[in-house]
Structure formats: structure tokens, C-alpha cells
Amino acid sequence: MKLAIIGCGYVGLVAGACFAAIGHEVTLVDNDPNKIADLQCGQCPIHEQWLPNLLSMHRSRMTFTGCLEDAVAQSQAVFIAVGTPDDGNGNADLSYVEAVARQVAKALKQYTVIVEKSTVPVQTSAHIRETMLRNGADPTMFDVASNPEFLKEGTAVNDFLYPDRIVIGTSSPRAASVLREIYHPITHNGEVLLIETSVESAELIKHASNAFLAMKISFINAVANICELAGANIDQVVKGIGTDSRIGHQFLKPGIGYGGSCFPKDTKAFYSVAASYGYDFRMLKEVMQLNDDQLTMFLHKICSALWTLRGKKIGVLGMAFKGGTDDTRESPAMAIIERLLKEGCTIKAYDPVAMEKAKQYGLNIIYADSAYHAATGADALLILTDWHEFAELDLQRLHSIMDYPIVVDGRNLYDPQQMEKAGIKYYSVGRP
Ligand code: NAD
């Protein structure tokens, strides 16, 4: 089928490459000319496992352009995958979605399904429809559907091609059949559940999923804090509760709080959506507060390990919001670095792929070229991102190159006994 994807970010680019991989002809549109130029030259603008491989293998079925009108005119479905960031007041900023809807309305040449891929508040499809009609679209020429995306940065290609489920929300049988056909190569063997819902339910599913995952993280962080106070061990507690099939182990990893471009803004937006319908979703307020507190508690931990902060040399491992990605948006690691700089620390930091994005913050950081370089001469080393390579450091070497062998681990990557054996003073989350 012929598809258009508007927005070549973490979602649009992965979706486009995966749609091409399953046989569709895909036109990818972005209004950032540099991004389009890079993609046209065969460069991949983000770090995502397998994405460069798909982009080069299926290049013949992909077109990259800045011209939305041409892309829409020839497509049977248009996926809107532009950003929906926090507007500064806790609501999703839908101006990018609206701008696309206006442009798409004027470019329709045949019946087209307009698909919300971006994460949007419930009832957004009605606003898209209204905007398109106001901009001259013929109501018989289009339907609006919701097809929320559940990929995780770091494993996005795998998540897209082998998802837990695909959600299609629309009241139009015609739109549903187009979407079923698009996903047929993924769903045909019956292993992937295709869930068909109303458009409102599909929109809500995405916000509710992300808010629930954020809640799981805040919950386990709170339990980890109680473990520290009561002398229990969060690893043992997680094993004990995660083996309950009703609970499961996933997302029960204590740390420095959730971050990234989705959970913080989606939890806030879901709270605002509920409030706009007169429902006070108090639990989400607490989830967000716990997340902020977790970062502050980690800073206290650093402070108690070092006594005073001014003038201390801190090595930092990790700037991305999690391992496997170069995405630093709302990264707790960047927030911790900023707070330590304000306290007068010197920061030498390393991340395997996120340093270019981190440099855009314009902070006064020394960028190290390896984990060991970051640790050399440090008064303490912080582990802030769960990159695999940070879990496999040579501890004897670490001990010998640091001024003081102190490691404060916000990701619980090491066994405390292993650290003790190496002579390193080790602080982690929720463990003795
Ligand atoms: P992103 O910022 O990486 O990408 C958005 C892209 O849209 C950018 O390249 C931008 O230049 C482009 N764009 C903006 N306005 C445009 C316009 N008018 N025309 C053409 N291009 C335009 O964002 P993302 O991380 O890919 O997220 C996109 C949406 O998907 C958001 O709603 C997000 O919440 C949701 N989502 C993200 C993830 C994730 O892990 N990143 C997962 C699921 C859902």
C-alpha cells in the first residue's frame, strides 16, 4: 500500500522503515530540511538498534521529502507522527498535529485514512476532523483513526515488528479495513493481537498505558525507599512480588525516576485530560511527585557520600534517559548533572551515544571519551543510565584511577558485595 508518515522522529522514522520492511511504499515527510537531507543521503539521524539496517535494506520503498502535499496526494493512509510535547502547563501541545491536519485537508486527492500515531488526548480525532472540514476537506474523502504507538526507544524496531498488540480505533468500517490491511503482514499468523476499539478508547489506551507504567516505576521507587529505611533489600522484595503472575517483574526496577519524552509529559497530560472532564486523578499527581522526590533523594545520597559538593570532581556515566538510545529529553541524568553544576561540582561525563544531544544543553561539562576517562581523578563516580557497558567495568581499574573510590549507582547495576570486595564504597537504591 502507499503510505505517508508525517514526522521523521523516533516514532515516524521507525514506523516508516518498518512499514517499508513489510512491503509498503512509504513517503516520509518532515519539516526539518536538515533531517530530510540526512535521510536522503542515507544517514540515520537517531540512534536506534536495527534502524540503519532497515533504512538501507528497504531504501527502494522509501521516499524522504519536505513536501507534505505530494506525499498525501498519493497515499491511502497518512500517519501523523509529529511531537505532542508538554505545553508548559501540563497539557499536550497539539499545535503540531493541528498544523498537519490543516495541510493534509488541502492535499487530499482520494479517500484517505488519517491516522493518529502521535500520543494525543482523548477526543483529538474529533478536533482533527473538524479542522480538516474547516480547511475544505470533503467529508466523504477521509476518516480519522487512532493507532497509538507502543514502541520503546532502544528496542523500537523489534517492538514495532513484533508488538504485544496493535490497537486500531475508529468508527469507520472502511478505515478499519485499510488499517487491518496495512498491518496484515504483522498480524496474519495470528500471533499478534489486533484490538479494535472506538477512537476515543484507543486514544485513552495510550495515555492510560504510559500513566500505568509511570505508576509502576514510582511505586517500586517508594518501596525501595522503605527498604533503605527498614534495612530490607529491594532486589529480594522485587523477586518476591514480581514472581506473582498478577504483578510481573517488568518495570519493577528502582532507580532515579522515569524520564524521556513520553512518561513525564503523558502522565501530566493524562492528569489534565481527566481534570478537563471534571475528574481529579489524584493518584497521578502522587506518581509525579514521587518521581520528582526520587531525583532529590538521589542528590541527597550523593551529598551524604561526599559530605560537601562545592568543588568536587564528579565522573558521570550516562546522559540518555535510558540505555539503548541517544534521547536525552527529560533525562533524569541531565537533571542531576544540572543540579550538581549549580552546587559547584565539576562534571566529567560519558555516554556511548548521547553526548551529541547532551552538548545541545550548553552545559559546562567535560565530555569524556570512555567510562574510565570519566572516572579518572574523580571524587565519586555516578551511574545514571543503564547502559550494558556500564555494568561490566573492571572494578580494580576503576579503584586505581579514581581519587576516591566512591560509586553512587542510580541504576543498581552492581552487586554491593562485588563492589565491597573491590574496595569501592558503593551506594545504590533500596539495598543495604
Ligand atoms: P520527535 O520529536 O522525535 O519527532 C517529531 C518529528 O516531527 C520531528 O522530526 C519534527 O521535525 C517533525 N515535525 C513537526 N512538525 C511537523 C510538520 N508540521 N510537518 C512535518 N514534520 C513535522 O518525536 P517522537 O519521539 O517521534 O514522538 C512523536 C509522537 O509519538 C509523540 O506524540 C510521542 O508522544 C509519541 N510516541 C513517542 C514514543 C517514543 O518512544 N519516542 C513512543 C510512542 C509514542
Short mmCIF file of C-alpha atoms and ligand atoms in Angstrom, two decimals:
data_model
loop_
_atom_site.label_atom_id
_atom_site.label_comp_id
_atom_site.label_asym_id
_atom_site.label_seq_id
_atom_site.Cartn_x
_atom_site.Cartn_y
_atom_site.Cartn_z
CA MET A 1 0.00 0.00 0.00
CA LYS A 2 1.04 3.61 -0.37
CA LEU A 3 1.51 5.32 2.98
CA ALA A 4 2.65 8.73 4.15
CA ILE A 5 4.25 9.34 7.53
CA ILE A 6 4.36 12.93 8.76
CA GLY A 7 7.23 13.44 11.19
CA CYS A 8 10.55 11.58 10.94
CA GLY A 9 11.35 11.36 14.65
CA TYR A 10 11.79 8.35 16.91
CA VAL A 11 8.29 7.11 16.07
CA GLY A 12 7.78 8.25 12.46
CA LEU A 13 11.12 7.02 11.20
CA VAL A 14 10.84 3.62 12.87
CA ALA A 15 7.24 3.21 11.71
CA GLY A 16 8.17 4.24 8.16
CA ALA A 17 11.15 1.89 7.96
CA CYS A 18 9.12 -0.99 9.40
CA PHE A 19 6.19 -0.36 7.04
CA ALA A 20 8.68 -0.44 4.15
CA ALA A 21 10.16 -3.65 5.58
CA ILE A 22 6.75 -5.35 5.47
CA GLY A 23 6.23 -4.34 1.85
CA HIS A 24 4.55 -0.92 1.74
CA GLU A 25 5.61 2.10 -0.34
CA VAL A 26 6.29 4.80 2.22
CA THR A 27 6.77 8.54 1.83
CA LEU A 28 8.27 10.11 4.94
CA VAL A 29 7.76 13.82 5.46
CA ASP A 30 9.47 16.20 7.86
CA ASN A 31 9.56 19.99 8.01
CA ASP A 32 13.17 19.90 9.22
CA PRO A 33 15.15 20.22 5.95
CA ASN A 34 18.40 19.02 7.61
CA LYS A 35 16.75 15.81 8.73
CA ILE A 36 15.36 15.15 5.26
CA ALA A 37 18.74 15.91 3.66
CA ASP A 38 20.46 13.47 6.04
CA LEU A 39 17.91 10.77 5.33
CA GLN A 40 18.18 11.31 1.58
CA CYS A 41 21.95 10.82 1.89
CA GLY A 42 21.44 7.53 3.69
CA GLN A 43 22.23 8.84 7.18
CA CYS A 44 20.15 7.85 10.19
CA PRO A 45 19.56 10.90 12.41
CA ILE A 46 18.84 8.92 15.61
CA HIS A 47 20.45 6.04 17.45
CA GLU A 48 18.10 3.06 17.32
CA GLN A 49 19.16 -0.56 17.01
CA TRP A 50 18.45 -2.09 13.55
CA LEU A 51 17.06 1.17 12.17
CA PRO A 52 20.07 1.94 9.91
CA ASN A 53 19.87 -1.63 8.59
CA LEU A 54 16.17 -1.28 7.69
CA LEU A 55 16.72 2.16 6.14
CA SER A 56 19.39 0.82 3.83
CA MET A 57 17.75 -2.54 3.07
CA HIS A 58 14.38 -1.05 2.12
CA ARG A 59 15.57 2.24 0.66
CA SER A 60 13.86 1.50 -2.67
CA ARG A 61 10.43 1.58 -0.99
CA MET A 62 11.06 4.79 0.95
CA THR A 63 10.97 8.42 -0.18
CA PHE A 64 12.04 11.30 2.07
CA THR A 65 10.60 14.71 1.36
CA GLY A 66 9.66 18.06 2.81
CA CYS A 67 6.59 18.22 0.59
CA LEU A 68 3.58 17.04 2.59
CA GLU A 69 1.13 17.79 -0.24
CA ASP A 70 2.74 15.34 -2.71
CA ALA A 71 3.06 12.66 -0.05
CA VAL A 72 -0.60 12.93 0.98
CA ALA A 73 -1.99 13.14 -2.56
CA GLN A 74 -0.71 9.68 -3.44
CA SER A 75 -1.30 7.86 -0.12
CA GLN A 76 -4.10 5.61 1.10
CA ALA A 77 -3.26 6.36 4.70
CA VAL A 78 -1.44 9.27 6.37
CA PHE A 79 0.15 8.64 9.76
CA ILE A 80 0.61 11.76 11.88
CA ALA A 81 3.74 11.17 13.98
CA VAL A 82 4.73 14.69 14.98
CA GLY A 83 5.60 15.69 18.55
CA THR A 84 2.97 16.41 21.21
CA PRO A 85 5.19 17.96 23.89
CA ASP A 86 4.16 19.48 27.20
CA ASP A 87 2.77 22.98 26.55
CA GLY A 88 4.33 24.24 29.78
CA ASN A 89 1.05 23.93 31.71
CA GLY A 90 0.86 20.13 31.81
CA ASN A 91 -1.25 19.78 28.66
CA ALA A 92 -0.23 18.18 25.38
CA ASP A 93 0.71 20.86 22.87
CA LEU A 94 -1.37 19.85 19.86
CA SER A 95 -0.35 22.71 17.61
CA TYR A 96 1.94 20.47 15.52
CA VAL A 97 -0.90 17.98 14.98
CA GLU A 98 -3.27 20.80 14.08
CA ALA A 99 -0.80 22.28 11.59
CA VAL A 100 -0.50 18.90 9.87
CA ALA A 101 -4.30 18.41 9.80
CA ARG A 102 -4.70 21.81 8.09
CA GLN A 103 -2.14 20.93 5.44
CA VAL A 104 -3.47 17.41 4.90
CA ALA A 105 -7.03 18.75 4.39
CA LYS A 106 -5.88 20.76 1.39
CA ALA A 107 -3.85 17.95 -0.13
CA LEU A 108 -6.40 15.10 -0.26
CA LYS A 109 -6.94 13.69 -3.74
CA GLN A 110 -8.61 10.34 -2.97
CA TYR A 111 -10.21 8.59 0.01
CA THR A 112 -7.52 8.62 2.74
CA VAL A 113 -7.37 7.39 6.30
CA ILE A 114 -5.82 9.96 8.62
CA VAL A 115 -4.15 8.05 11.43
CA GLU A 116 -3.13 9.48 14.79
CA LYS A 117 0.19 7.84 15.60
CA SER A 118 1.28 10.62 17.93
CA THR A 119 0.15 10.28 21.54
CA VAL A 120 -2.83 12.58 21.90
CA PRO A 121 -5.59 13.26 24.46
CA VAL A 122 -8.95 11.61 24.08
CA GLN A 123 -11.22 13.49 21.62
CA THR A 124 -8.30 14.71 19.49
CA SER A 125 -9.65 12.82 16.48
CA ALA A 126 -12.81 14.93 16.63
CA HIS A 127 -10.68 18.09 16.58
CA ILE A 128 -8.65 16.77 13.63
CA ARG A 129 -11.84 16.02 11.74
CA GLU A 130 -13.26 19.46 12.49
CA THR A 131 -10.01 21.17 11.47
CA MET A 132 -9.93 19.28 8.20
CA LEU A 133 -13.56 20.13 7.37
CA ARG A 134 -12.89 23.77 8.22
CA ASN A 135 -10.00 23.71 5.78
CA GLY A 136 -12.07 22.48 2.89
CA ALA A 137 -11.75 18.68 3.08
CA ASP A 138 -14.67 16.73 1.58
CA PRO A 139 -16.15 14.60 4.44
CA THR A 140 -16.53 11.60 2.12
CA MET A 141 -12.82 11.68 1.26
CA PHE A 142 -11.39 10.85 4.67
CA ASP A 143 -11.81 9.18 8.05
CA VAL A 144 -9.78 9.74 11.18
CA ALA A 145 -8.48 6.75 13.13
CA SER A 146 -6.29 6.28 16.17
CA ASN A 147 -3.41 3.81 16.07
CA PRO A 148 -1.31 4.52 19.16
CA GLU A 149 2.33 3.51 19.16
CA PHE A 150 3.79 1.43 22.00
CA LEU A 151 7.41 1.08 20.84
CA LYS A 152 10.21 1.62 23.36
CA GLU A 153 13.29 3.57 22.35
CA GLY A 154 16.26 1.20 22.28
CA THR A 155 14.16 -1.76 21.07
CA ALA A 156 11.83 0.19 18.79
CA VAL A 157 12.24 -1.82 15.58
CA ASN A 158 11.65 -5.10 17.36
CA ASP A 159 8.69 -3.65 19.26
CA PHE A 160 7.13 -2.38 16.04
CA LEU A 161 7.54 -5.59 14.06
CA TYR A 162 6.75 -7.95 16.95
CA PRO A 163 4.36 -5.96 19.14
CA ASP A 164 2.40 -7.23 22.15
CA ARG A 165 -0.70 -5.85 20.43
CA ILE A 166 -1.83 -3.39 17.77
CA VAL A 167 -4.67 -1.03 18.65
CA ILE A 168 -6.92 0.39 15.96
CA GLY A 169 -9.58 2.87 16.99
CA THR A 170 -12.15 4.09 14.50
CA SER A 171 -15.89 4.17 13.94
CA SER A 172 -15.44 3.76 10.20
CA PRO A 173 -15.51 0.19 8.82
CA ARG A 174 -13.68 1.45 5.72
CA ALA A 175 -10.84 2.97 7.75
CA ALA A 176 -10.63 -0.15 9.92
CA SER A 177 -10.27 -2.34 6.86
CA VAL A 178 -7.46 -0.13 5.46
CA LEU A 179 -5.59 -0.34 8.77
CA ARG A 180 -6.14 -4.12 9.03
CA GLU A 181 -4.64 -4.49 5.56
CA ILE A 182 -1.64 -2.30 6.43
CA TYR A 183 -0.84 -4.45 9.47
CA HIS A 184 -1.76 -7.76 7.84
CA PRO A 185 1.89 -8.82 7.31
CA ILE A 186 2.42 -8.48 11.08
CA THR A 187 -0.88 -9.95 12.26
CA HIS A 188 -1.57 -12.63 9.64
CA ASN A 189 -0.06 -15.55 11.54
CA GLY A 190 -2.35 -14.86 14.49
CA GLU A 191 0.46 -14.29 17.00
CA VAL A 192 -0.16 -10.56 17.37
CA LEU A 193 -3.40 -9.42 18.87
CA LEU A 194 -5.24 -6.77 16.86
CA ILE A 195 -7.51 -4.83 19.18
CA GLU A 196 -10.26 -2.82 17.52
CA THR A 197 -11.89 -0.12 19.58
CA SER A 198 -13.68 3.19 19.32
CA VAL A 199 -11.35 6.07 18.50
CA GLU A 200 -11.83 7.53 21.99
CA SER A 201 -10.88 4.25 23.66
CA ALA A 202 -7.75 3.93 21.52
CA GLU A 203 -6.66 7.46 22.44
CA LEU A 204 -7.25 6.70 26.09
CA ILE A 205 -5.45 3.33 25.95
CA LYS A 206 -2.17 5.06 25.14
CA HIS A 207 -2.36 7.64 27.91
CA ALA A 208 -3.54 5.03 30.40
CA SER A 209 -0.71 2.64 29.43
CA ASN A 210 2.00 5.23 29.93
CA ALA A 211 0.49 6.54 33.15
CA PHE A 212 0.27 2.98 34.48
CA LEU A 213 3.92 2.28 33.66
CA ALA A 214 4.96 5.54 35.31
CA MET A 215 2.92 4.48 38.35
CA LYS A 216 4.74 1.14 38.47
CA ILE A 217 8.09 2.92 38.49
CA SER A 218 7.08 5.38 41.21
CA PHE A 219 5.61 2.54 43.25
CA ILE A 220 8.78 0.47 43.21
CA ASN A 221 10.90 3.54 43.93
CA ALA A 222 8.77 4.20 47.01
CA VAL A 223 9.17 0.57 48.11
CA ALA A 224 12.95 0.87 47.57
CA ASN A 225 12.98 3.92 49.83
CA ILE A 226 11.17 1.96 52.55
CA CYS A 227 13.70 -0.86 52.09
CA GLU A 228 16.54 1.56 52.78
CA LEU A 229 14.85 2.88 55.92
CA ALA A 230 13.90 -0.56 57.21
CA GLY A 231 17.06 -2.45 56.31
CA ALA A 232 15.42 -4.66 53.65
CA ASN A 233 16.75 -5.37 50.17
CA ILE A 234 14.72 -4.22 47.14
CA ASP A 235 16.20 -6.96 44.90
CA GLN A 236 14.76 -9.61 47.19
CA VAL A 237 11.47 -7.76 47.51
CA VAL A 238 11.13 -7.39 43.72
CA LYS A 239 11.81 -11.10 43.29
CA GLY A 240 9.16 -11.86 45.85
CA ILE A 241 6.48 -9.66 44.35
CA GLY A 242 7.41 -9.91 40.65
CA THR A 243 7.01 -13.68 40.60
CA ASP A 244 3.31 -13.20 41.27
CA SER A 245 1.87 -13.63 37.79
CA ARG A 246 -0.65 -10.87 38.50
CA ILE A 247 2.21 -8.42 39.03
CA GLY A 248 5.18 -9.50 36.87
CA HIS A 249 8.81 -8.35 37.00
CA GLN A 250 8.77 -5.73 34.28
CA PHE A 251 9.10 -2.08 35.29
CA LEU A 252 9.88 -3.01 38.86
CA LYS A 253 13.39 -1.57 38.67
CA PRO A 254 14.10 1.08 41.25
CA GLY A 255 16.32 3.98 40.25
CA ILE A 256 16.41 7.72 39.79
CA GLY A 257 12.89 8.06 38.42
CA TYR A 258 11.31 7.86 34.99
CA GLY A 259 12.22 10.30 32.23
CA GLY A 260 12.26 10.51 28.45
CA SER A 261 9.98 12.23 26.01
CA CYS A 262 6.87 10.20 26.93
CA PHE A 263 6.19 9.25 30.56
CA PRO A 264 6.64 12.71 32.12
CA LYS A 265 4.56 14.57 29.56
CA ASP A 266 1.95 11.83 29.09
CA THR A 267 1.35 11.41 32.81
CA LYS A 268 0.90 15.17 33.13
CA ALA A 269 -1.33 15.30 30.07
CA PHE A 270 -3.48 12.41 31.27
CA TYR A 271 -3.94 14.18 34.61
CA SER A 272 -5.00 17.34 32.73
CA VAL A 273 -7.33 15.42 30.43
CA ALA A 274 -9.05 13.86 33.43
CA ALA A 275 -9.28 17.29 35.09
CA SER A 276 -10.83 18.78 31.95
CA TYR A 277 -13.67 16.25 32.33
CA GLY A 278 -14.04 17.17 35.99
CA TYR A 279 -12.21 14.11 37.33
CA ASP A 280 -9.41 14.64 39.85
CA PHE A 281 -6.99 11.78 39.10
CA ARG A 282 -5.14 12.31 42.40
CA MET A 283 -3.11 9.14 42.08
CA LEU A 284 -1.27 10.56 39.06
CA LYS A 285 -0.36 13.69 40.98
CA GLU A 286 1.29 11.49 43.59
CA VAL A 287 3.07 9.43 40.90
CA MET A 288 4.59 12.63 39.50
CA GLN A 289 5.51 13.94 42.96
CA LEU A 290 7.21 10.65 43.87
CA ASN A 291 9.18 10.84 40.66
CA ASP A 292 10.44 14.34 41.46
CA ASP A 293 11.24 13.25 45.02
CA GLN A 294 13.26 10.29 43.77
CA LEU A 295 15.67 12.58 41.97
CA THR A 296 16.04 14.78 45.04
CA MET A 297 16.68 11.73 47.22
CA PHE A 298 19.40 10.58 44.85
CA LEU A 299 21.04 14.00 45.12
CA HIS A 300 20.92 13.68 48.93
CA LYS A 301 22.60 10.29 48.54
CA ILE A 302 25.43 11.86 46.52
CA CYS A 303 25.72 14.58 49.11
CA SER A 304 25.86 12.16 52.01
CA ALA A 305 28.55 10.14 50.19
CA LEU A 306 30.67 13.25 49.57
CA TRP A 307 29.73 15.40 52.61
CA THR A 308 30.03 18.70 50.69
CA LEU A 309 29.64 19.23 46.95
CA ARG A 310 31.31 22.53 46.11
CA GLY A 311 34.49 21.94 44.12
CA LYS A 312 34.05 18.15 43.96
CA LYS A 313 35.08 16.36 40.75
CA ILE A 314 32.27 14.05 39.71
CA GLY A 315 32.52 11.42 36.99
CA VAL A 316 29.17 10.68 35.34
CA LEU A 317 28.25 7.59 33.36
CA GLY A 318 25.20 8.13 31.19
CA MET A 319 23.27 11.09 29.85
CA ALA A 320 20.48 9.39 27.86
CA PHE A 321 17.23 8.88 29.74
CA LYS A 322 17.81 5.13 29.50
CA GLY A 323 20.21 2.71 27.85
CA GLY A 324 19.88 1.91 24.15
CA THR A 325 19.01 5.41 22.97
CA ASP A 326 20.62 8.78 22.31
CA ASP A 327 17.48 10.54 23.56
CA THR A 328 18.19 12.98 26.41
CA ARG A 329 14.74 14.59 26.55
CA GLU A 330 13.61 14.84 30.20
CA SER A 331 16.55 12.64 31.13
CA PRO A 332 16.95 12.34 34.90
CA ALA A 333 20.70 12.08 34.23
CA MET A 334 20.75 15.56 32.66
CA ALA A 335 18.66 16.94 35.55
CA ILE A 336 21.15 15.53 38.08
CA ILE A 337 24.10 16.94 36.13
CA GLU A 338 22.46 20.39 36.05
CA ARG A 339 21.78 20.31 39.79
CA LEU A 340 25.37 19.27 40.58
CA LEU A 341 26.79 22.01 38.37
CA LYS A 342 24.67 24.51 40.31
CA GLU A 343 26.16 23.14 43.54
CA GLY A 344 29.64 23.95 42.22
CA CYS A 345 30.77 20.46 41.15
CA THR A 346 32.99 19.79 38.15
CA ILE A 347 31.41 17.20 35.87
CA LYS A 348 33.25 14.84 33.53
CA ALA A 349 30.64 12.75 31.74
CA TYR A 350 30.46 9.92 29.25
CA ASP A 351 27.64 8.30 27.29
CA PRO A 352 28.20 5.83 24.43
CA VAL A 353 25.79 7.60 22.05
CA ALA A 354 24.01 10.54 23.73
CA MET A 355 26.85 13.07 24.01
CA GLU A 356 25.99 14.98 20.83
CA LYS A 357 22.43 15.51 22.07
CA ALA A 358 23.71 16.38 25.57
CA LYS A 359 26.03 19.04 24.11
CA GLN A 360 22.94 20.92 22.87
CA TYR A 361 22.12 21.79 26.52
CA GLY A 362 25.19 24.06 26.51
CA LEU A 363 26.30 22.95 29.99
CA ASN A 364 29.80 23.40 31.30
CA ILE A 365 30.69 19.69 31.21
CA ILE A 366 33.92 17.93 30.27
CA TYR A 367 32.98 15.21 27.77
CA ALA A 368 34.98 12.04 28.38
CA ASP A 369 35.81 9.56 25.65
CA SER A 370 35.23 6.45 27.77
CA ALA A 371 33.77 5.37 31.08
CA TYR A 372 37.29 5.08 32.52
CA HIS A 373 38.20 8.56 31.29
CA ALA A 374 35.13 9.93 33.13
CA ALA A 375 36.21 8.13 36.31
CA THR A 376 39.86 9.22 36.20
CA GLY A 377 40.68 11.57 39.07
CA ALA A 378 37.05 11.69 40.27
CA ASP A 379 35.98 12.16 43.87
CA ALA A 380 32.95 10.00 43.03
CA LEU A 381 31.50 8.22 40.02
CA LEU A 382 27.76 8.31 39.31
CA ILE A 383 25.95 5.71 37.20
CA LEU A 384 22.90 7.43 35.76
CA THR A 385 21.94 5.42 32.66
CA ASP A 386 21.52 1.66 32.45
CA TRP A 387 23.84 1.04 29.52
CA HIS A 388 25.05 -2.55 29.37
CA GLU A 389 28.69 -1.48 29.16
CA PHE A 390 28.43 0.38 32.48
CA ALA A 391 27.55 -2.92 34.18
CA GLU A 392 30.78 -4.56 33.05
CA LEU A 393 33.52 -2.22 34.25
CA ASP A 394 36.85 -3.51 35.51
CA LEU A 395 36.43 -2.61 39.18
CA GLN A 396 40.13 -2.91 40.08
CA ARG A 397 40.96 -0.47 37.31
CA LEU A 398 38.19 1.84 38.47
CA HIS A 399 39.55 1.75 42.02
CA SER A 400 43.03 2.62 40.85
CA ILE A 401 42.10 5.60 38.64
CA MET A 402 39.66 7.43 40.94
CA ASP A 403 40.88 9.92 43.53
CA TYR A 404 38.36 8.40 45.97
CA PRO A 405 36.77 5.04 45.14
CA ILE A 406 33.14 6.06 45.65
CA VAL A 407 30.40 4.92 43.26
CA VAL A 408 26.81 6.15 43.54
CA ASP A 409 24.72 3.93 41.30
CA GLY A 410 21.27 5.18 40.35
CA ARG A 411 20.56 2.06 38.29
CA ASN A 412 21.60 -0.77 40.61
CA LEU A 413 23.95 -2.25 38.01
CA TYR A 414 26.31 -3.88 40.52
CA ASP A 415 26.17 -6.35 43.33
CA PRO A 416 27.09 -4.42 46.52
CA GLN A 417 29.31 -7.30 47.71
CA GLN A 418 31.27 -7.28 44.46
CA MET A 419 31.92 -3.55 44.98
CA GLU A 420 32.92 -4.07 48.58
CA LYS A 421 35.41 -6.76 47.52
CA ALA A 422 36.93 -4.30 45.04
CA GLY A 423 37.37 -1.79 47.87
CA ILE A 424 34.82 0.62 46.43
CA LYS A 425 32.40 2.48 48.67
CA TYR A 426 29.12 1.78 46.92
CA TYR A 427 25.72 3.42 47.23
CA SER A 428 22.72 2.15 45.28
CA VAL A 429 18.92 2.34 45.52
CA GLY A 430 16.98 0.30 48.07
CA ARG A 431 19.80 -2.05 49.03
CA PRO A 432 21.87 -2.29 52.19
P1 NAD B 1 10.23 13.57 17.64
O1 NAD B 1 10.34 14.92 18.22
O2 NAD B 1 11.42 12.66 17.67
O3 NAD B 1 9.76 13.65 16.12
C1 NAD B 1 8.77 14.52 15.66
C2 NAD B 1 9.15 14.93 14.24
O4 NAD B 1 8.06 15.63 13.66
C3 NAD B 1 10.37 15.85 14.17
O5 NAD B 1 11.32 15.33 13.28
C4 NAD B 1 9.78 17.18 13.65
O6 NAD B 1 10.69 17.88 12.84
C5 NAD B 1 8.59 16.68 12.85
N1 NAD B 1 7.54 17.66 12.63
C6 NAD B 1 6.97 18.53 13.50
N2 NAD B 1 6.03 19.26 12.90
C7 NAD B 1 5.97 18.86 11.60
C8 NAD B 1 5.17 19.23 10.49
N3 NAD B 1 4.26 20.19 10.58
N4 NAD B 1 5.39 18.60 9.32
C9 NAD B 1 6.32 17.65 9.21
N5 NAD B 1 7.11 17.24 10.25
C10 NAD B 1 6.92 17.84 11.44
O7 NAD B 1 9.01 12.88 18.38
P2 NAD B 1 8.80 11.31 18.67
O8 NAD B 1 9.58 10.89 19.85
O9 NAD B 1 8.93 10.57 17.39
O10 NAD B 1 7.27 11.33 19.11
C11 NAD B 1 6.23 11.58 18.18
C12 NAD B 1 4.90 11.26 18.86
O11 NAD B 1 4.85 9.85 19.17
C13 NAD B 1 4.66 11.97 20.17
O12 NAD B 1 3.30 12.23 20.30
C14 NAD B 1 5.08 10.94 21.21
O13 NAD B 1 4.44 11.13 22.44
C15 NAD B 1 4.62 9.66 20.56
N6 NAD B 1 5.36 8.47 20.98
C16 NAD B 1 6.71 8.53 21.18
C17 NAD B 1 7.40 7.38 21.54
C18 NAD B 1 8.89 7.42 21.79
O14 NAD B 1 9.41 6.49 22.40
N7 NAD B 1 9.59 8.46 21.35
C19 NAD B 1 6.71 6.17 21.70
C20 NAD B 1 5.34 6.13 21.47
C21 NAD B 1 4.67 7.29 21.10
#
